[in-house]
Every structure is written in C-alpha cells, then in structure tokens.
Amino acid sequence: MNQVVTTSLSLDWSQHLIMAPILLPLLVGAILAPLTQGWHRLKFWLSYASVLGMLATALALIQMTDGGHWQDGMGVYLAANWSAPFGIALLADRLSSIMLLLCAVLALAALHFTRLRWGRIGVHFHTLFQFLLMGINGAFLTHDLFNLFVFFEVMLAASYGLVLHGYNAERIRASMQYIAINLAAALLFLIGTALIYATTGTLNMADLSARVAVLSGEELALFKVGAAVLALAFLTKGAMWPLGFWLPTTYAAASPPVAVMLVLMTKVGAYIVLRLWLLMFSDGSGAAAGFGQDALLYGGMLTIVFGAAGMLSTDTAGRMAGYAAIVSSGTLLAVIGYGQPSLVTAGLYYLIGSTVAVAAFLLLIELIDRIRTPRSAMLALTMEAYAVEDTPDEPSGRGVPATMAFLSLAFAACALMIAGLPPLSGFVAKFGMFHALLNPADGGAIPTAGWSLMVLIVLSGLIAVISMMRFGVRTFWANAGAEPPKLHRSEVAPVLFLLGLSVLMTVQANSLFGYLARASDDIHRPATYVQRVLGTPTVPGPVSTPEAP
Amino acid sequence: MELIISLAIGIVFGSGIWLVLRPRSFQVLSGLMLMSYAVNLFIFVMGRLWVDAAPLTPPGTTPDPAQLADPLPQALVLTAIVIGFATTALYLVVMIGSRGLTGTDHVDGKEPEV
C-alpha cells in the first residue's frame, strides 16, 4: 500500500522535461541580469550553454513524442498539479517539439553571431535574449489562453528591448511604431480572451475545444466575435495584410541577430492561428465549424501579393528580407485557411524552410553591407555611446579567406531558398504544397482557390528571383570599387550553419515530411487531444488518503 | 447598471482610439493607457456584474456558486494591469529617448513638412 503511494508520487522525469524550455532561459536570464559587462565572456558562454540545453531538450522531446514514449505522442504537464480545466496545462506534441527545435537552432545561430560585437554593446543583451526565448518557448508549449497572453507579453517585452539594441535614431523610430502596434494588439488579445471566457466559461484550450460544439444562438455569435478579435491580435503578430505594415521597418532597423529572432516571432503568430483554429472551428465543432476560413485563405493570398509587391519596390536588403517574411507568412495563412491536412504538412515544411532561409539572409546582410560601408562605422559609434571599454578584437588575424566568393555564393543560396528554386529546401516545400493542392483529399476537382493559390506562389517566387537578382548584380558585379570586407569566423559560421541545415532538410526531406505528416495528423484530431489533456490525472499528494485497496 | 458600465467603457475606449491616432507620442501613450483601462474594466465585466458577492469562500462553509462572484476575471485583470503598467512604462522610456535623440515628440521622429 505504502509502496503504491510512493511510486505514484513521483512524476516520470520525462514529464518535467516539458517545463525545461521555459525554466532554463528564465533561470539563466535571471542569473545574467546582475552580472556587469566586465564579465561579458562568462555571460556569453552561460547564454550559449542555455541555448545548447534547449536544443538538447527539443531533440529529446521530439524523440519522446515521435518514439511512442507518450500515449498518442502527447506529453501533458499539469502546472502545480492542478487538474486540467482549472490549472494551466502545458503540452508537448510533435508540432510544438519541432517548433522548439526551430527556435533553439535559430537562437544558436543568432547568439553565435553576437559573439564578436553585438553581444558586447548594451549591458542586458543576453538577459533579454534569454527572456525572449522563454516567451517563445512558452507560447509553443502552453495550452491555456491567458497563460498564452502572459508568454506573448514576456516575448514582446523582451523584443522591445532587443529591437532598441544598438540604440540609434532609426531603431528608436522603428521601436516607437513597433511598441505602439503591439500594445494595441495586446489589448485586442485581452478583449478576445475575455469574450471567449464570458461565453464558454473556460480558458483551457482543450476544454474550450470540447465546449464550442454545444454553443448556439447569442452565445455562439459573441464567441465568434471574441475569436475574431483574438485572431486580429495573432494576425498582427503574423503580419497579415493589412496588419503587417510595421514589419519591414522594424526588421530593417533591428540588429541582425535580433531580426533573426523577430522572423521566428511572426511564425509564432501563424503557429497559434493554426493550432487554435483547428481546435475551435474544425469539422467537429458543430455550428461554429469553418468560421473565418475564407478570411484566412483570402487574407493570406492578399498578404502574398502585398509582400511580393514590396519586394519589387525596395532596394534595401533589410526591407527585402522583411517583405520575404511577409510573403512566407501569407503563404502559411492561406495554407491554414485552405483546410486540407496534407497541405498543412507541406506548409509546416515551408514554415521551417523559409524561416531558416530568411534568418540566414538577415545575418548575411550585415556582412554584405560591409562591402559598401567598410568597418561598420555605425557600430563604432554606438560602442562609443555606450563607452564599452575594451574594443572588440579586430577581425584581421583570424579572418576567412575568399570573402567575396563566400558572400556571393551564400547570397545565391539564400536567394534560391527564398525564391523556391531547386535544389534547396524552398523548392521541396513548394513542390510539396503543389502536390497537395493538385491532389485534393476527397479526390474531386481542384477549386478555383487552389489554382489561384498556386499561381500566387509561383508569381511570388518569380518576383523574389527578380528582386534578389537585382540586388545581387548591383552588389557583387556592378560594384567595381568593392573591396573584400573582413569577416570573422564567428560571423561566417552561423550563416554556414543555417545554409547547411537547409541542405540537410533537402536531403532528409522524406523523413522530415513523414514526421510533419504525423504532426499534422495530431492537430487534426482534436478529440484525442481533448481526451488526453482533460484525462491526465494529478499526482496524489502525500497527505491525500489513498484509495482503499 | 449594465448600461452605465457599458457606456463608460465605450467612452473611455473611444477617447483612447482618438488619442492613439494623434501625431504626438505623449498623446499616443495617453490613448494606450485609456484603452487599457477600458479593457481592464471590460474583462472585469465579462465575469458578470455582481452586487454584494465576494469572490472568496469563507472557511468552514460549503461554497454556493450562486452567492459568489466569479474570481477568475478578477485574477486576470490583476495580471493584465501589471503587464500593461510595465509595457506602458517601457513605452514612456522609449518616448523620452526618441525626444532626446530626434529633438521632436512627433511619432515619426520628424516634424511634418508644412
């Protein structure tokens, strides 16, 4: 009898692992906060260790969700041991695990890039970076609407600080708009959450999914209003037209490692829309089914058009990357709105591929800019403003050879990925999406929306080729006086790492598609999910009376 | 009571929207603050309006849901107030920084050309 109680008292260690991606950056961020800038090496390595820890955790979670360690591939963690609809439930499934992995990989690249310069200006860069990671990871894991709001705010508050990193007039101007937009979006988030609570009486996503089906009449109408207002908040984050005007300015102004994380933040918006929409409005949700589907589909298409037009109209690389991110957001939203599980699989592959591509491009931009303005004069200014005592090592000693060749080849690879040309991952993603669009689930005719989406995807790829080529020709060929800039290994390595990942994604496309198909299958079966979350028992406390044998 | 509360929220939120659309950053900030007050009230009301009902159960009694106010929106409002306060303070700092660096309090960081 006693023995039964003791064994059930201890939770399986693997379930605690679900909390690790949130707790690890929180702890490390808190430890880093009081350390002064004199310890910048220690700060960097602590931050690095935390990101490596996150990477290992994400890999372990993928292994456990996909390897049959947990029932239905979902691990549930009940925070503070409150049973599901009352407390906050965290859940790791295949989709959230792969998103955690993507976050850790991008963070690793961004952090490595900061080693030489960016991490040393501004005292709290690493602290804010860790809190940003905590917010992003939390948003991927939590399954409670209000807790999601909290993690969103953690993520945003850290990003406000990070966008300002390397304080200059341009960044301040971009931040003013970025912060104002996001504060307004946070208010919409609260209004939506409150309306949903008022109509369904719950904030737990699983419970919500179960209760939507029985809503009717006024309650249902009010619930739809709440869901639409809530969606506005996420779509602002995910930069759907006409809510995405803030994005290119902010991306172009932010320092490159920060911009890399911002790219991931737009994808957080798309991720939440995908998950919540399938939980609230999929086929099993009675009268509410299919609400807003067309808005997502056509809104996504308009976003593609807006992003493509923006790419054509700009000739600064930073803004071009911003518009590329908008195109990829638009494609994702249209894919979600199209409502076909096999298309979602390809869309997820596209999400990962395009995020990696735009991130690599953003890091590359700073290096390419040095061809035009040698010795990044602007950075020296900010260093002075912050009175950083030891100037960073001059990159001369351990520079990399053949810089021009490296820069132009890396640029070409980024262009291939963003435009979706063979042989890199962008092409595989587009091929997958076309395959899904040409083979509807019910075997019937392909709707007009499917054809128009395909046309838009092809056209946006063509426009990406044109604008990237224009930029490449001007920078590498038509720039006669260009001197090869000095690059440091720690700046080249992250770009190579991200490009290598893209090659790996292409080579391993089959197994990755298999995994994502299982992930897509999981989120398309809300009933199993609801049963898993609400059915998870709490751990009996030491004082509770054990049941009679 | 319902009418008064909803009118109040509407007026405060509407004033907030008007201020947010103004060109000076302090007006934008005041607008955001007014809007967040309105939203806090709104969340509170979403737990229904109660008179003379505590959100707590007295010890040693069996709780009767009909006699108690919904405690959850009150907890949510508390969190929303704290987060809103912090982010607004942060916006204020950026605003002062912008004023110092650009020499104007226009939201675009430069005076419009007349």
mmCIF file of C-alpha atoms in Angstrom, chain B residues 19-82:
data_model
loop_
_atom_site.group_PDB
_atom_site.id
_atom_site.type_symbol
_atom_site.label_atom_id
_atom_site.label_comp_id
_atom_site.label_asym_id
_atom_site.label_seq_id
_atom_site.Cartn_x
_atom_site.Cartn_y
_atom_site.Cartn_z
ATOM 1 C CA LEU B 19 -5.747 59.844 -28.856
ATOM 2 C CA VAL B 20 -3.812 56.924 -30.350
ATOM 3 C CA LEU B 21 -4.418 58.364 -33.802
ATOM 4 C CA ARG B 22 -2.920 61.758 -32.833
ATOM 5 C CA PRO B 23 0.570 62.671 -34.071
ATOM 6 C CA ARG B 24 2.329 63.402 -30.751
ATOM 7 C CA SER B 25 3.829 60.493 -28.877
ATOM 8 C CA PHE B 26 2.514 61.592 -25.488
ATOM 9 C CA GLN B 27 -0.995 61.624 -26.875
ATOM 10 C CA VAL B 28 -0.455 58.113 -28.227
ATOM 11 C CA LEU B 29 0.746 56.991 -24.829
ATOM 12 C CA SER B 30 -2.260 58.528 -23.033
ATOM 13 C CA GLY B 31 -4.520 56.892 -25.588
ATOM 14 C CA LEU B 32 -2.984 53.479 -24.977
ATOM 15 C CA MET B 33 -3.404 53.956 -21.235
ATOM 16 C CA LEU B 34 -7.068 54.927 -21.564
ATOM 17 C CA MET B 35 -7.666 51.931 -23.828
ATOM 18 C CA SER B 36 -6.022 49.595 -21.347
ATOM 19 C CA TYR B 37 -8.229 50.959 -18.521
ATOM 20 C CA ALA B 38 -11.280 50.320 -20.642
ATOM 21 C CA VAL B 39 -10.107 46.809 -21.446
ATOM 22 C CA ASN B 40 -9.456 46.062 -17.775
ATOM 23 C CA LEU B 41 -12.993 47.123 -16.923
ATOM 24 C CA PHE B 42 -14.250 45.035 -19.814
ATOM 25 C CA ILE B 43 -12.530 41.879 -18.565
ATOM 26 C CA PHE B 44 -13.974 42.542 -15.130
ATOM 27 C CA VAL B 45 -17.491 42.862 -16.504
ATOM 28 C CA MET B 46 -17.086 39.659 -18.513
ATOM 29 C CA GLY B 47 -17.300 37.777 -15.210
ATOM 30 C CA ARG B 48 -20.849 39.261 -14.979
ATOM 31 C CA LEU B 49 -21.883 42.115 -12.687
ATOM 32 C CA TRP B 50 -22.408 41.180 -9.086
ATOM 33 C CA VAL B 51 -23.568 43.187 -6.085
ATOM 34 C CA ASP B 52 -22.608 42.179 -2.571
ATOM 35 C CA ALA B 53 -20.885 38.961 -3.574
ATOM 36 C CA ALA B 54 -17.385 38.055 -2.509
ATOM 37 C CA PRO B 55 -15.051 36.093 -4.794
ATOM 38 C CA LEU B 56 -13.768 34.114 -1.785
ATOM 39 C CA THR B 57 -15.263 31.227 0.097
ATOM 40 C CA PRO B 58 -15.307 31.740 3.875
ATOM 41 C CA PRO B 59 -13.543 28.905 5.688
ATOM 42 C CA GLY B 60 -15.665 26.111 7.081
ATOM 43 C CA THR B 61 -18.673 26.699 4.825
ATOM 44 C CA THR B 62 -19.890 24.874 1.770
ATOM 45 C CA PRO B 63 -19.479 27.245 -1.156
ATOM 46 C CA ASP B 64 -22.604 28.104 -3.106
ATOM 47 C CA PRO B 65 -21.733 29.316 -6.622
ATOM 48 C CA ALA B 66 -24.900 31.399 -6.808
ATOM 49 C CA GLN B 67 -23.716 33.580 -3.906
ATOM 50 C CA LEU B 68 -20.181 34.137 -5.150
ATOM 51 C CA ALA B 69 -18.677 36.481 -7.730
ATOM 52 C CA ASP B 70 -16.554 34.869 -10.433
ATOM 53 C CA PRO B 71 -12.978 35.097 -9.106
ATOM 54 C CA LEU B 72 -11.216 34.282 -12.372
ATOM 55 C CA PRO B 73 -11.716 37.596 -14.248
ATOM 56 C CA GLN B 74 -10.509 39.415 -11.149
ATOM 57 C CA ALA B 75 -7.300 37.410 -11.223
ATOM 58 C CA LEU B 76 -6.970 38.056 -14.946
ATOM 59 C CA VAL B 77 -7.474 41.799 -14.500
ATOM 60 C CA LEU B 78 -4.751 41.870 -11.882
ATOM 61 C CA THR B 79 -2.291 40.235 -14.291
ATOM 62 C CA ALA B 80 -3.387 42.458 -17.170
ATOM 63 C CA ILE B 81 -2.912 45.609 -15.047
ATOM 64 C CA VAL B 82 0.603 44.602 -14.046
#
